[in-house]
mmCIF file of C-alpha atoms in Angstrom:
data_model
loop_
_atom_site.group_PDB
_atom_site.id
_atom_site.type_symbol
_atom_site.label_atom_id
_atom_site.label_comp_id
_atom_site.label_asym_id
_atom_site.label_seq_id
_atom_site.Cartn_x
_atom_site.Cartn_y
_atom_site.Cartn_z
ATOM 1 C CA UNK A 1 17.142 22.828 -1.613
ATOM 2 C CA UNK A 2 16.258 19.798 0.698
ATOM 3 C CA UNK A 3 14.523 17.317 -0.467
ATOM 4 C CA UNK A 4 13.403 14.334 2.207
ATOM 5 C CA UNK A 5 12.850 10.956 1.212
ATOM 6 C CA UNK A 6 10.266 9.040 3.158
ATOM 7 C CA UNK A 7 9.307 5.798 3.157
ATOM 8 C CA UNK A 8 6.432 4.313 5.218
ATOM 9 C CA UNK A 9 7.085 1.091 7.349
ATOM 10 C CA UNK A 10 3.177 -0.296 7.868
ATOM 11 C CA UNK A 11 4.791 -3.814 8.921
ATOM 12 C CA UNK A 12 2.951 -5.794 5.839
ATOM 13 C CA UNK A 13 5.198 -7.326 3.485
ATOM 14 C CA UNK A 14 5.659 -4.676 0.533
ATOM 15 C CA UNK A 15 6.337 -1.946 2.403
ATOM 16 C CA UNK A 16 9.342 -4.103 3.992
ATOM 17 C CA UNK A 17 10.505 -5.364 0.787
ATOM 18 C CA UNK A 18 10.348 -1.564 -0.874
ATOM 19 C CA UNK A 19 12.697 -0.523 1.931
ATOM 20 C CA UNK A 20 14.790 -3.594 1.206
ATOM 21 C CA UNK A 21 14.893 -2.877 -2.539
ATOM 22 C CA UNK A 22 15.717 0.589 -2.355
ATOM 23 C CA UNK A 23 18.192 -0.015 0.055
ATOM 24 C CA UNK A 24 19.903 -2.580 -2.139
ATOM 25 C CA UNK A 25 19.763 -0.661 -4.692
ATOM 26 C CA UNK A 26 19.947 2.715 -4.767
ATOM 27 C CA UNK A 27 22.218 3.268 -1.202
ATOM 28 C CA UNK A 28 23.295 6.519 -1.655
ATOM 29 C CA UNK A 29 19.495 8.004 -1.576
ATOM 30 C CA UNK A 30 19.078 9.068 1.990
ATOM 31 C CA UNK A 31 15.751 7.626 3.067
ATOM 32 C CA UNK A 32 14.068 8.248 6.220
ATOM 33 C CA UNK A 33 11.550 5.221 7.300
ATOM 34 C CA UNK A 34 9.005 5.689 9.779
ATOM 35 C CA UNK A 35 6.093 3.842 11.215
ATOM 36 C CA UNK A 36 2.846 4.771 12.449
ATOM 37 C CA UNK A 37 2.648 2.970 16.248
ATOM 38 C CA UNK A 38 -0.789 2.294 16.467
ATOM 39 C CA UNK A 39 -0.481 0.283 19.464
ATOM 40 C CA UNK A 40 -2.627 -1.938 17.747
ATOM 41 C CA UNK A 41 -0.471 -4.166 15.830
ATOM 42 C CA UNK A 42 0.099 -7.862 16.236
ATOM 43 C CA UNK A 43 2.595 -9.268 17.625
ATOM 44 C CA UNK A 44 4.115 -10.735 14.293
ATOM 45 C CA UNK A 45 3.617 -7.275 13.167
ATOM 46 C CA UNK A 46 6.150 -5.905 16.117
ATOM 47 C CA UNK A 47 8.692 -8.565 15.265
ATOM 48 C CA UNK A 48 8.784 -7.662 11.332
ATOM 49 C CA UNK A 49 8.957 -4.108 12.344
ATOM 50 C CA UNK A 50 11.966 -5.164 15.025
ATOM 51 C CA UNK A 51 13.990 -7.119 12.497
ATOM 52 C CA UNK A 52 14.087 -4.571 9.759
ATOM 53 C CA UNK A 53 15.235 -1.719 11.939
ATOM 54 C CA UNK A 54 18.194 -4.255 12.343
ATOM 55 C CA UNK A 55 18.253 -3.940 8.387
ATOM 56 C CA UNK A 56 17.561 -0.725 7.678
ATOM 57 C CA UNK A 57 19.573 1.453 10.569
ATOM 58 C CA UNK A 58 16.588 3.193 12.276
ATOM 59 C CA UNK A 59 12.637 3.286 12.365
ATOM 60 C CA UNK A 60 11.128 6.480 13.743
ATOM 61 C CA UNK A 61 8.078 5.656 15.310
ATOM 62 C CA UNK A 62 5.436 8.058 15.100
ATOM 63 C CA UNK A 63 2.424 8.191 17.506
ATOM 64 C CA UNK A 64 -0.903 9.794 17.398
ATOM 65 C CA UNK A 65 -2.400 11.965 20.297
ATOM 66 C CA UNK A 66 0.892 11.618 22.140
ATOM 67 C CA UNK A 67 -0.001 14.113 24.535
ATOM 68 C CA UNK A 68 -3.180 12.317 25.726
ATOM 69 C CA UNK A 69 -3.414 10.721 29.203
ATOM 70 C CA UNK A 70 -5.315 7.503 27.447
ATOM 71 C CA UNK A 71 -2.046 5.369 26.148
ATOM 72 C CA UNK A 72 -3.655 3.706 23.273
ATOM 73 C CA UNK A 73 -4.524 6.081 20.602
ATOM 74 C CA UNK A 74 -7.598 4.357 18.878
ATOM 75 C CA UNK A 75 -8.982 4.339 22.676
ATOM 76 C CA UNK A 76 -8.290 7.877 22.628
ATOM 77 C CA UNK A 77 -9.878 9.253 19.641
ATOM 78 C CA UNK A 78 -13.058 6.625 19.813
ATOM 79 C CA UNK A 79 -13.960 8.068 22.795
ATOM 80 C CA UNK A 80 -13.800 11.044 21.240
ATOM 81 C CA UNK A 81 -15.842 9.935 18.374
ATOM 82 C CA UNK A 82 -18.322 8.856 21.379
ATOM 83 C CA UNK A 83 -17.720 5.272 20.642
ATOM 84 C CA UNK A 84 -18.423 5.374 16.983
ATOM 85 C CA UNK A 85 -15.998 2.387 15.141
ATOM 86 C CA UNK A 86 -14.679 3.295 12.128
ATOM 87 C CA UNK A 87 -16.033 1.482 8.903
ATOM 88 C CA UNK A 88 -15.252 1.159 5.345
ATOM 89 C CA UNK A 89 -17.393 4.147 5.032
ATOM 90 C CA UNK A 90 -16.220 6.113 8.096
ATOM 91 C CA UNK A 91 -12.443 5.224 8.198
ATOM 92 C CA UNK A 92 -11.698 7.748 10.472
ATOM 93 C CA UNK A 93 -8.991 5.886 12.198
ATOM 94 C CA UNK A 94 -6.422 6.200 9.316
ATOM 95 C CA UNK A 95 -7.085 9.937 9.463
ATOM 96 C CA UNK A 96 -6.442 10.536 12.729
ATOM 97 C CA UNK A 97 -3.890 7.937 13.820
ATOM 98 C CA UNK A 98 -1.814 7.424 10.366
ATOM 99 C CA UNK A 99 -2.394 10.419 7.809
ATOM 100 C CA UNK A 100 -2.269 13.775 10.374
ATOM 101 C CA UNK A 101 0.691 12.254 12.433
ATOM 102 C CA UNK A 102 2.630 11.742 9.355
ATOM 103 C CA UNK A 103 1.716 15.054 7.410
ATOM 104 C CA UNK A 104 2.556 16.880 11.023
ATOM 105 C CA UNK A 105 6.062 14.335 10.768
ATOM 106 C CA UNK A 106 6.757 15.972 6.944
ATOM 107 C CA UNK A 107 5.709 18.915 8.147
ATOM 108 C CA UNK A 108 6.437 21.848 5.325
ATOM 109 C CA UNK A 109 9.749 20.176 4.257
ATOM 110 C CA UNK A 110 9.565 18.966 0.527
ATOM 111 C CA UNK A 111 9.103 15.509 0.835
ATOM 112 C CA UNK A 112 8.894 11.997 -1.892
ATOM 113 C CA UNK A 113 7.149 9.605 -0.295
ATOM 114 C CA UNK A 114 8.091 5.568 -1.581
ATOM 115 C CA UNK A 115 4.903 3.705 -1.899
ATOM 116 C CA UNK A 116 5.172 -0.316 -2.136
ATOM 117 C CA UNK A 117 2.346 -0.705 -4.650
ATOM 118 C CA UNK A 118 3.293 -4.014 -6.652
ATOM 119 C CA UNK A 119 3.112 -3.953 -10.579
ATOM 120 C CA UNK A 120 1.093 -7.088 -10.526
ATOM 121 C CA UNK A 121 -1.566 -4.920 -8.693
ATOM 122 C CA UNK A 122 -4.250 -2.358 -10.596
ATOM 123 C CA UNK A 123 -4.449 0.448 -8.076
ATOM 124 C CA UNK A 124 -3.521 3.362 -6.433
ATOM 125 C CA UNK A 125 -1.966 4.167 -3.163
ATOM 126 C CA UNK A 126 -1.766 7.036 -1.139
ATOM 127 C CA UNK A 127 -1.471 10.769 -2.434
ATOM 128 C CA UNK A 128 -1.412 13.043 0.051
ATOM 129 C CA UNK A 129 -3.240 16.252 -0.102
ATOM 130 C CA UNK A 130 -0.223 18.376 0.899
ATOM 131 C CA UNK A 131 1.190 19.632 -2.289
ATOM 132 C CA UNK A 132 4.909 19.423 -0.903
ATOM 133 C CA UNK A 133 5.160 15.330 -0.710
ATOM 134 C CA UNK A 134 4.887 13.778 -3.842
ATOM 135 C CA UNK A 135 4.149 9.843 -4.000
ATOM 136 C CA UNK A 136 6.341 7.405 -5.857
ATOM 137 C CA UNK A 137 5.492 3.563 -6.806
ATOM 138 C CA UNK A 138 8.865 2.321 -7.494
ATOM 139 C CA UNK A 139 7.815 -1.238 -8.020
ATOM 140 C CA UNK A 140 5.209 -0.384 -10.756
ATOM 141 C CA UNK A 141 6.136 -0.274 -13.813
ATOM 142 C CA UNK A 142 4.670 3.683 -14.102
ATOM 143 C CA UNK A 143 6.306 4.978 -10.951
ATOM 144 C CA UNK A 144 3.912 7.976 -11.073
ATOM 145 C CA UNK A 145 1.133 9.235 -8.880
ATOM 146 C CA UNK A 146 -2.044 9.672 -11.114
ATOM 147 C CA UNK A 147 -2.672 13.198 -10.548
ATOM 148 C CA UNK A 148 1.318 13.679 -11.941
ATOM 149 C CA UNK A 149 0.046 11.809 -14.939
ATOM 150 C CA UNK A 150 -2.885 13.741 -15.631
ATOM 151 C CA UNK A 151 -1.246 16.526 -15.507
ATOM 152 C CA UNK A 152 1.852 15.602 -17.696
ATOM 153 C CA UNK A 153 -0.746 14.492 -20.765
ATOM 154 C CA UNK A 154 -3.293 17.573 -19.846
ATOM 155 C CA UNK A 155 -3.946 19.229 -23.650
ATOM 156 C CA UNK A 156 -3.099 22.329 -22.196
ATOM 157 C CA UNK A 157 0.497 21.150 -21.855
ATOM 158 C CA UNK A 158 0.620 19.301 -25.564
ATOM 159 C CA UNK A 159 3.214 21.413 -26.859
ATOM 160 C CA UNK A 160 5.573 21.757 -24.378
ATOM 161 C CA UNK A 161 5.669 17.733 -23.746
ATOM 162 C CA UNK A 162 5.880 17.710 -27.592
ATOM 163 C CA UNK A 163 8.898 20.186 -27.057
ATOM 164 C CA UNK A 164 10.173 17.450 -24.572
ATOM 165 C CA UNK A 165 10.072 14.689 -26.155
ATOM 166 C CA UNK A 166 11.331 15.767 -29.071
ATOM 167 C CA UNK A 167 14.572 17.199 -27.346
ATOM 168 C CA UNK A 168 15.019 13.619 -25.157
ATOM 169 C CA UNK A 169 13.695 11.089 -27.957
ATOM 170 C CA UNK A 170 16.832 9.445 -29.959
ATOM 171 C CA UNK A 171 16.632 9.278 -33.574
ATOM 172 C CA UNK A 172 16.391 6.575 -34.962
ATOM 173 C CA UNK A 173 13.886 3.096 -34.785
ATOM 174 C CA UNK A 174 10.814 4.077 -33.779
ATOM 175 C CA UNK A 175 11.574 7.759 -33.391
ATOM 176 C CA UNK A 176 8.617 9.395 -35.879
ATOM 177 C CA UNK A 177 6.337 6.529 -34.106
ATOM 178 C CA UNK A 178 7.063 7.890 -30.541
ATOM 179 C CA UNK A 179 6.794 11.985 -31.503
ATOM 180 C CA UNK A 180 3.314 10.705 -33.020
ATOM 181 C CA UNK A 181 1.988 9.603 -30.193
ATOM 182 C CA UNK A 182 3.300 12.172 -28.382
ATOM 183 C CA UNK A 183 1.299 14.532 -30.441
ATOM 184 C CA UNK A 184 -2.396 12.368 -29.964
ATOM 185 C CA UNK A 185 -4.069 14.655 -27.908
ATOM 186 C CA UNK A 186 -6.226 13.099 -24.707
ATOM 187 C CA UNK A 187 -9.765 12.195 -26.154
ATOM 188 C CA UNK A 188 -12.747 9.841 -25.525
ATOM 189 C CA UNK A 189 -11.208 7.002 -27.362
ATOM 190 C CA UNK A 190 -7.450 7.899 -26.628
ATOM 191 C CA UNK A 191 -7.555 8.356 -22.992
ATOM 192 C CA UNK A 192 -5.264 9.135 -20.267
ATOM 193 C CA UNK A 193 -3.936 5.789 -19.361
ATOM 194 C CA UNK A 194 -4.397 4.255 -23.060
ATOM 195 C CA UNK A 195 -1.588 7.426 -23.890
ATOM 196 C CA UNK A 196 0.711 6.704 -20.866
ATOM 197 C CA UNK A 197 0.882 3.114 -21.818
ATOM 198 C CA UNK A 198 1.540 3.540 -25.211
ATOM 199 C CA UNK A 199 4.548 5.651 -24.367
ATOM 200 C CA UNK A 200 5.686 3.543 -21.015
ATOM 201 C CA UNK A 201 5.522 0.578 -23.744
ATOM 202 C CA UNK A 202 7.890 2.470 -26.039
ATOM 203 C CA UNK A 203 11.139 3.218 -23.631
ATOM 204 C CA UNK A 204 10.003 3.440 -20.089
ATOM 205 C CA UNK A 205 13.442 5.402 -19.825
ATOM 206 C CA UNK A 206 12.055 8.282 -21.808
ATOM 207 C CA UNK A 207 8.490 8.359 -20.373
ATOM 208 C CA UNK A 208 10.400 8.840 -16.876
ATOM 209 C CA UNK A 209 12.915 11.811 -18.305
ATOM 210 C CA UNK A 210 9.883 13.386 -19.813
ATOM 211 C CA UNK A 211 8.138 13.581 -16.618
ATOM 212 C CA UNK A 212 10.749 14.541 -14.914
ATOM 213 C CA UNK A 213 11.490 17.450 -17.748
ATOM 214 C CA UNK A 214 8.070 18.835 -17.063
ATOM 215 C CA UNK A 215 8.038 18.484 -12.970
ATOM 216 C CA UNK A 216 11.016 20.836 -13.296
ATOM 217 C CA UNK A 217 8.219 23.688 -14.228
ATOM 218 C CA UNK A 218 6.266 22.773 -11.170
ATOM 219 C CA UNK A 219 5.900 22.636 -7.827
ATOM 220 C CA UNK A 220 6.805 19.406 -7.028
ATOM 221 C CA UNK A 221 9.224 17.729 -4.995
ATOM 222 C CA UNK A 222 10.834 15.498 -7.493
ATOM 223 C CA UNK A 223 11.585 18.313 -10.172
ATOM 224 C CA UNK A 224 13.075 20.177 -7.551
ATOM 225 C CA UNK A 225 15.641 17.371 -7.632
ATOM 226 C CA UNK A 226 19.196 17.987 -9.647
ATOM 227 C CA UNK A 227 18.845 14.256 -10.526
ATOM 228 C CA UNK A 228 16.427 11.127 -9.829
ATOM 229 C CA UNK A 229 17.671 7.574 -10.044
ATOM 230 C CA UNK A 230 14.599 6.131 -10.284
ATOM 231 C CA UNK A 231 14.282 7.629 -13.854
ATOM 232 C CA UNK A 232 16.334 4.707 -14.953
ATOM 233 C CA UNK A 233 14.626 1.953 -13.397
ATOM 234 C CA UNK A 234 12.746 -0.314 -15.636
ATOM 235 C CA UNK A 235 11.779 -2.981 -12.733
ATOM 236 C CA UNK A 236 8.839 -4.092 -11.774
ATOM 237 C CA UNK A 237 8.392 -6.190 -8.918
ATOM 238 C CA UNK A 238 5.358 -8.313 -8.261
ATOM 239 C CA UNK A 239 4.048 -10.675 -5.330
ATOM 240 C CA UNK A 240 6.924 -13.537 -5.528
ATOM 241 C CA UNK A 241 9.267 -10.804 -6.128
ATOM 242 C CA UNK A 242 8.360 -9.444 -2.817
ATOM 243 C CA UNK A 243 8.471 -13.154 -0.773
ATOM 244 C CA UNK A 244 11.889 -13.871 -2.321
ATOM 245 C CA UNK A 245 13.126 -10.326 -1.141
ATOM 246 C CA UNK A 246 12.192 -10.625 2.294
ATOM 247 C CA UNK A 247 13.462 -14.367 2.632
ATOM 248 C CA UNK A 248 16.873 -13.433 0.980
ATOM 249 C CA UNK A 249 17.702 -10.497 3.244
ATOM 250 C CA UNK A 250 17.308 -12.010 6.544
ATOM 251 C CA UNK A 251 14.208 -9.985 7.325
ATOM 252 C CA UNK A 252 11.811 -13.127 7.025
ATOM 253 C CA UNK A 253 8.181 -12.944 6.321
ATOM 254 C CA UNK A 254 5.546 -12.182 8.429
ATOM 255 C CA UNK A 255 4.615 -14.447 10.527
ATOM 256 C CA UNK A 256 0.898 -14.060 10.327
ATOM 257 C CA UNK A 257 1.354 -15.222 6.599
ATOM 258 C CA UNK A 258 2.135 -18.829 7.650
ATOM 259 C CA UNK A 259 -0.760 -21.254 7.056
ATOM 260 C CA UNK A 260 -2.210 -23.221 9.984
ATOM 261 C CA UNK A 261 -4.295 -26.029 9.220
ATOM 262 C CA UNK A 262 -7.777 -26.721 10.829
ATOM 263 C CA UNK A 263 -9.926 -29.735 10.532
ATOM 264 C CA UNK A 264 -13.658 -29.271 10.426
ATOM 265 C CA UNK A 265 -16.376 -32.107 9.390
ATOM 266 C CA UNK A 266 -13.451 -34.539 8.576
ATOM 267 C CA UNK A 267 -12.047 -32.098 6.606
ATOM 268 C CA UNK A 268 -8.820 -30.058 6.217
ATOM 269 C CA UNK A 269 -8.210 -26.440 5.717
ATOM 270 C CA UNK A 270 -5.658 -23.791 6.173
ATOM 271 C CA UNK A 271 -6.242 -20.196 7.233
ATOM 272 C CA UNK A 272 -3.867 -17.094 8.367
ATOM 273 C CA UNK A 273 -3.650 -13.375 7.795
ATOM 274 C CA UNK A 274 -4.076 -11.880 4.136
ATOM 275 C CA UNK A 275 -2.434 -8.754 4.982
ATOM 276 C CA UNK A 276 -1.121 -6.762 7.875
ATOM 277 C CA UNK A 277 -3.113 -4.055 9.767
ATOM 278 C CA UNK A 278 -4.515 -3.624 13.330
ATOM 279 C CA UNK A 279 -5.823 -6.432 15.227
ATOM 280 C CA UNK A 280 -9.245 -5.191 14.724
ATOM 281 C CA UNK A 281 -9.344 -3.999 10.863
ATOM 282 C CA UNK A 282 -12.946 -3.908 9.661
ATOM 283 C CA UNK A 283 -11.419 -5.086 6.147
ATOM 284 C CA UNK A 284 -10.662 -8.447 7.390
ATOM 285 C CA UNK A 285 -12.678 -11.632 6.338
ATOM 286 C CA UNK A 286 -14.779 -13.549 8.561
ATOM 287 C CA UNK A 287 -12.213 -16.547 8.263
ATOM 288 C CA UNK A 288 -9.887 -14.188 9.049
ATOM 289 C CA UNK A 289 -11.496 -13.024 12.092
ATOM 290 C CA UNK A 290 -11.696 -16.526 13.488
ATOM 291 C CA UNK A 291 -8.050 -17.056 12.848
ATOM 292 C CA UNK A 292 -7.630 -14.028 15.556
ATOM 293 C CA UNK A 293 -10.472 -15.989 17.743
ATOM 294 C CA UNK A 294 -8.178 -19.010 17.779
ATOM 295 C CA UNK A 295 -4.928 -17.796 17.552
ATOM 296 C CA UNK A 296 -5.201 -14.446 19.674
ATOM 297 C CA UNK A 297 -7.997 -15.308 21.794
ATOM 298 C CA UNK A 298 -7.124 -11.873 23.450
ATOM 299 C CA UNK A 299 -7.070 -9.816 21.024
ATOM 300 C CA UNK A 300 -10.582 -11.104 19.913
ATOM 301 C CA UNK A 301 -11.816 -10.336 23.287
ATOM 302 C CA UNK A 302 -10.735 -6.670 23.302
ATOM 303 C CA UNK A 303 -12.132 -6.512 19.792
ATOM 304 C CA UNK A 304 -15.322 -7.492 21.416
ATOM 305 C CA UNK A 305 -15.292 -5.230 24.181
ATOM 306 C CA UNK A 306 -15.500 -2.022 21.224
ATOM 307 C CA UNK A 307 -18.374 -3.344 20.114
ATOM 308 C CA UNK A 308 -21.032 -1.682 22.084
ATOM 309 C CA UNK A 309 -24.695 0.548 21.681
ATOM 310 C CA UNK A 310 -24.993 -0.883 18.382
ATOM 311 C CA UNK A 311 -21.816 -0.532 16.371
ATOM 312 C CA UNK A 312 -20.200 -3.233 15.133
ATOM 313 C CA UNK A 313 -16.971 -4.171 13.250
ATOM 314 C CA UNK A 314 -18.903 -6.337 10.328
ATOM 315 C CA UNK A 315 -21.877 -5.049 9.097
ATOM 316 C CA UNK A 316 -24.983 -7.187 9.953
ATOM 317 C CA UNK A 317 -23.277 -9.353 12.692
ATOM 318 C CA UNK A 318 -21.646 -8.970 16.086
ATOM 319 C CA UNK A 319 -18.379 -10.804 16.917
ATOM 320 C CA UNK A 320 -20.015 -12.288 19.388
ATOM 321 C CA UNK A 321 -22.560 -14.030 16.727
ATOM 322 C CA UNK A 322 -19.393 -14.759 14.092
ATOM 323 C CA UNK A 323 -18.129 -16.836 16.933
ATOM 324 C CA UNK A 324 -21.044 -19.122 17.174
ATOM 325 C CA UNK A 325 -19.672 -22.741 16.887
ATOM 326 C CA UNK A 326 -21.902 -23.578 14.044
ATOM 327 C CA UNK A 327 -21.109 -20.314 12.070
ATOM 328 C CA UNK A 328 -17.901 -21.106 12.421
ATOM 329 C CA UNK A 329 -18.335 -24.374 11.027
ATOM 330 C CA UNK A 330 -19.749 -22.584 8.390
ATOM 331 C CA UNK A 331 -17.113 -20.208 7.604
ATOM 332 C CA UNK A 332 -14.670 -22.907 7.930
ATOM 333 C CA UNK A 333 -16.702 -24.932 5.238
ATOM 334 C CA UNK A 334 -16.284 -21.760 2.760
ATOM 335 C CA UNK A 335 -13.070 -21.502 2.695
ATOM 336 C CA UNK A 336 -12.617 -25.548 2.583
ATOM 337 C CA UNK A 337 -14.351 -25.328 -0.655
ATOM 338 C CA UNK A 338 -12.979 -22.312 -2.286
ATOM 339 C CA UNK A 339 -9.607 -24.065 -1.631
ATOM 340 C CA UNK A 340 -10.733 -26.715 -3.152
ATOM 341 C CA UNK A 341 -12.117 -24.915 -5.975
ATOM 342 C CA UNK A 342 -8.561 -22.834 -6.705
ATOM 343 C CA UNK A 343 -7.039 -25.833 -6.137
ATOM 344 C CA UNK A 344 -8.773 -27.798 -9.003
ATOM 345 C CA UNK A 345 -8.389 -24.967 -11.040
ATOM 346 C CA UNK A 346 -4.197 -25.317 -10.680
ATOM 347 C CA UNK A 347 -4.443 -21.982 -8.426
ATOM 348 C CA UNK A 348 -3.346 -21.047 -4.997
ATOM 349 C CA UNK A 349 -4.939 -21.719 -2.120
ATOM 350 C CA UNK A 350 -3.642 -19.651 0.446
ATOM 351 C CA UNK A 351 -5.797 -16.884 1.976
ATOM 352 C CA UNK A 352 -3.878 -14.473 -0.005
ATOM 353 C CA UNK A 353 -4.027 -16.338 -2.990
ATOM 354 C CA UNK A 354 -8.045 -16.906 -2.345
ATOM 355 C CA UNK A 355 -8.634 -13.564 -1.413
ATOM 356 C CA UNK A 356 -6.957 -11.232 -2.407
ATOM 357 C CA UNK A 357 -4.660 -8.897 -0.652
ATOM 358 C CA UNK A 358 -5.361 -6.138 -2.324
ATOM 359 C CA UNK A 359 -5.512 -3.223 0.168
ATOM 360 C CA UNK A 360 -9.037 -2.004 0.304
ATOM 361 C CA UNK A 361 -7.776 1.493 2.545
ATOM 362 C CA UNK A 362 -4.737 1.736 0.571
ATOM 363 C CA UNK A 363 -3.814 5.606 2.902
ATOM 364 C CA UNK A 364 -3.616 2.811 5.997
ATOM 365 C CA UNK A 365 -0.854 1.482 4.720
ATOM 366 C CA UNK A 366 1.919 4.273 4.535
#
């Protein structure tokens, strides 16, 4: 039976330095990378994507509403939302220009999809709905998708993961130790994660064979593999891990990572991007909004031309008010002093490093 591997180029930083990993490192898996063209993208966001086709082979580019007569698809499906912008509440532009092109791109075919979900981050990516691709987190140090998990330690199937482990588990140290734990059933005080850990913490090897033992009586894509090589892997990657990837292969880093300074009040800041995403991503700070008012003055301009009959990209306040030179002195000012503030506290003071780039819609980013 075929099984496709899929791996989703968002042209952000982990997803290029999971394709680079896996691609170092496992060559003989057959992986098919894709991106979802938004039209939307930065420019620095086109050149990443550019350079690591030249690394990887090929990039299919998938596009949404490819049949309309409007070329951009966001234009295309807000004017069929009747000018309604999406929001952290109503993100209805991953749906329809990321998540239905891709499921239509998997189609029925059984599919794993490789997620670039760090192991120095605490959350989940995307799971799709579709029961036939299964999500893997290869950089984590649990590799799983939490509904896999959940199902793997459900009571109901105690004794045959008992049955498993006792089969796979060595004798030996720690043998009687491991089978005990096994045998914990899920409860208030022994929870789901609190029981993966434990056994992740005891041979990450066996946890992995174990899982894979049981996905062989399901349905999904993985344990309709005859072998997984990622059972193996005891890596976990985290944020330098990532840099020193994409700087060692030739691919480079973004560009919109790079810090420009800016002087306000006699005073000296940096700002850039914190992650990638469309010019116009409601999940971008205010500072980070005036770095696209002064570095793509353009961009910022067509950004401004969505916002009409109310609706607005930040909640409580137009682009045209965040542009305001005192509010931008103001926003400036902020991020002058929480640099300063990491900074006296011996931490970083990048944007990324300050904020966070934690993806808040983590489906955009497939």
């Amino acid at each position: 039976m075929k099984i496709r591997h899929i791996l989703g180029i968002s042209g952000g930083k982990d997803s290029a330095a999971l394709a680079i990993y896996l691609k170092q490192k496992y060559p003989n898996l057959k992986i098919e990378y894709y991106n979802s063209d938004t039209r939307c993208e930065l420019d620095e966001t086109e050149e990443l994507i550019k350079r690591l086709g030249a690394y990887l082979g090929k990039i299919v580019r998938l596009k949404a509403a490819e049949n309309s007569v409007i070329e951009n698809p966001f234009e295309h499906y807000l004017k069929a939302m009747g000018g309604f912008l999406p929001s952290p509440q109503a993100r209805w532009c991953t749906k329809k220009m990321k998540l239905e092109r891709f499921e239509e791109y998997v189609g029925d075919d059984f599919a794993v999809s490789y997620v670039g979900i760090r192991g120095d981050e605490d959350r989940d990516g995307y799971i799709s709905s579709k029961p036939n691709i299964q999500a893997i987190f290869p950089f984590r140090k649990n590799i799983w998708s939490i509904d896999v998990i959940n199902k793997f330690l459900h009571n109901e199937n105690l004794d045959q993961i008992v049955e498993i482990y006792e089969r796979l588990c060595p004798e030996g140290f720690l043998h009687e130790e491991i089978l005990e734990t096994v045998r914990k059933p899920i409860t208030k005080q022994f929870y789901y994660s609190k029981k993966m850990n434990a056994l992740l913490d005891y041979d990450i090897k066996l946890f992995n064979h174990a899982v894979f033992e049981f996905l062989k009586t399901t349905d999904y894509p993985v344990g309709k593999l005859d072998d997984f090589p990622l059972l193996d892997n005891t890596d976990i990657l985290v944020k330098d891990d990532v840099f020193r990837l994409l700087r060692e292969s030739g691919v480079g880093v973004p560009a919109y990572y790079e810090e420009i300074p800016f002087e306000v009040d006699g005073e000296t800041g940096t700002y850039c991007r914190s992650r990638s995403g469309c010019y116009f991503c409601f999940f971008q700070q205010k500072i980070e909004w005036i770095w696209l008012y002064e570095q793509h003055p353009d961009l910022f301009k067509k950004a401004m031309e969505f916002e009409k009959d109310g609706y607005t990209w930040n909640q409580n306040e137009s682009l045209a008010d965040l542009i305001k030179p005192e509010r931008i002195r103001q926003i400036k000012l902020d991020i002058i002093r929480r640099q300063k503030e990491s900074k006296a506290n011996n931490k970083g003071t990048t944007l990324a490093e300050i904020l966070g780039d934690d993806i808040m819609c983590t489906n955009c980013f497939i």
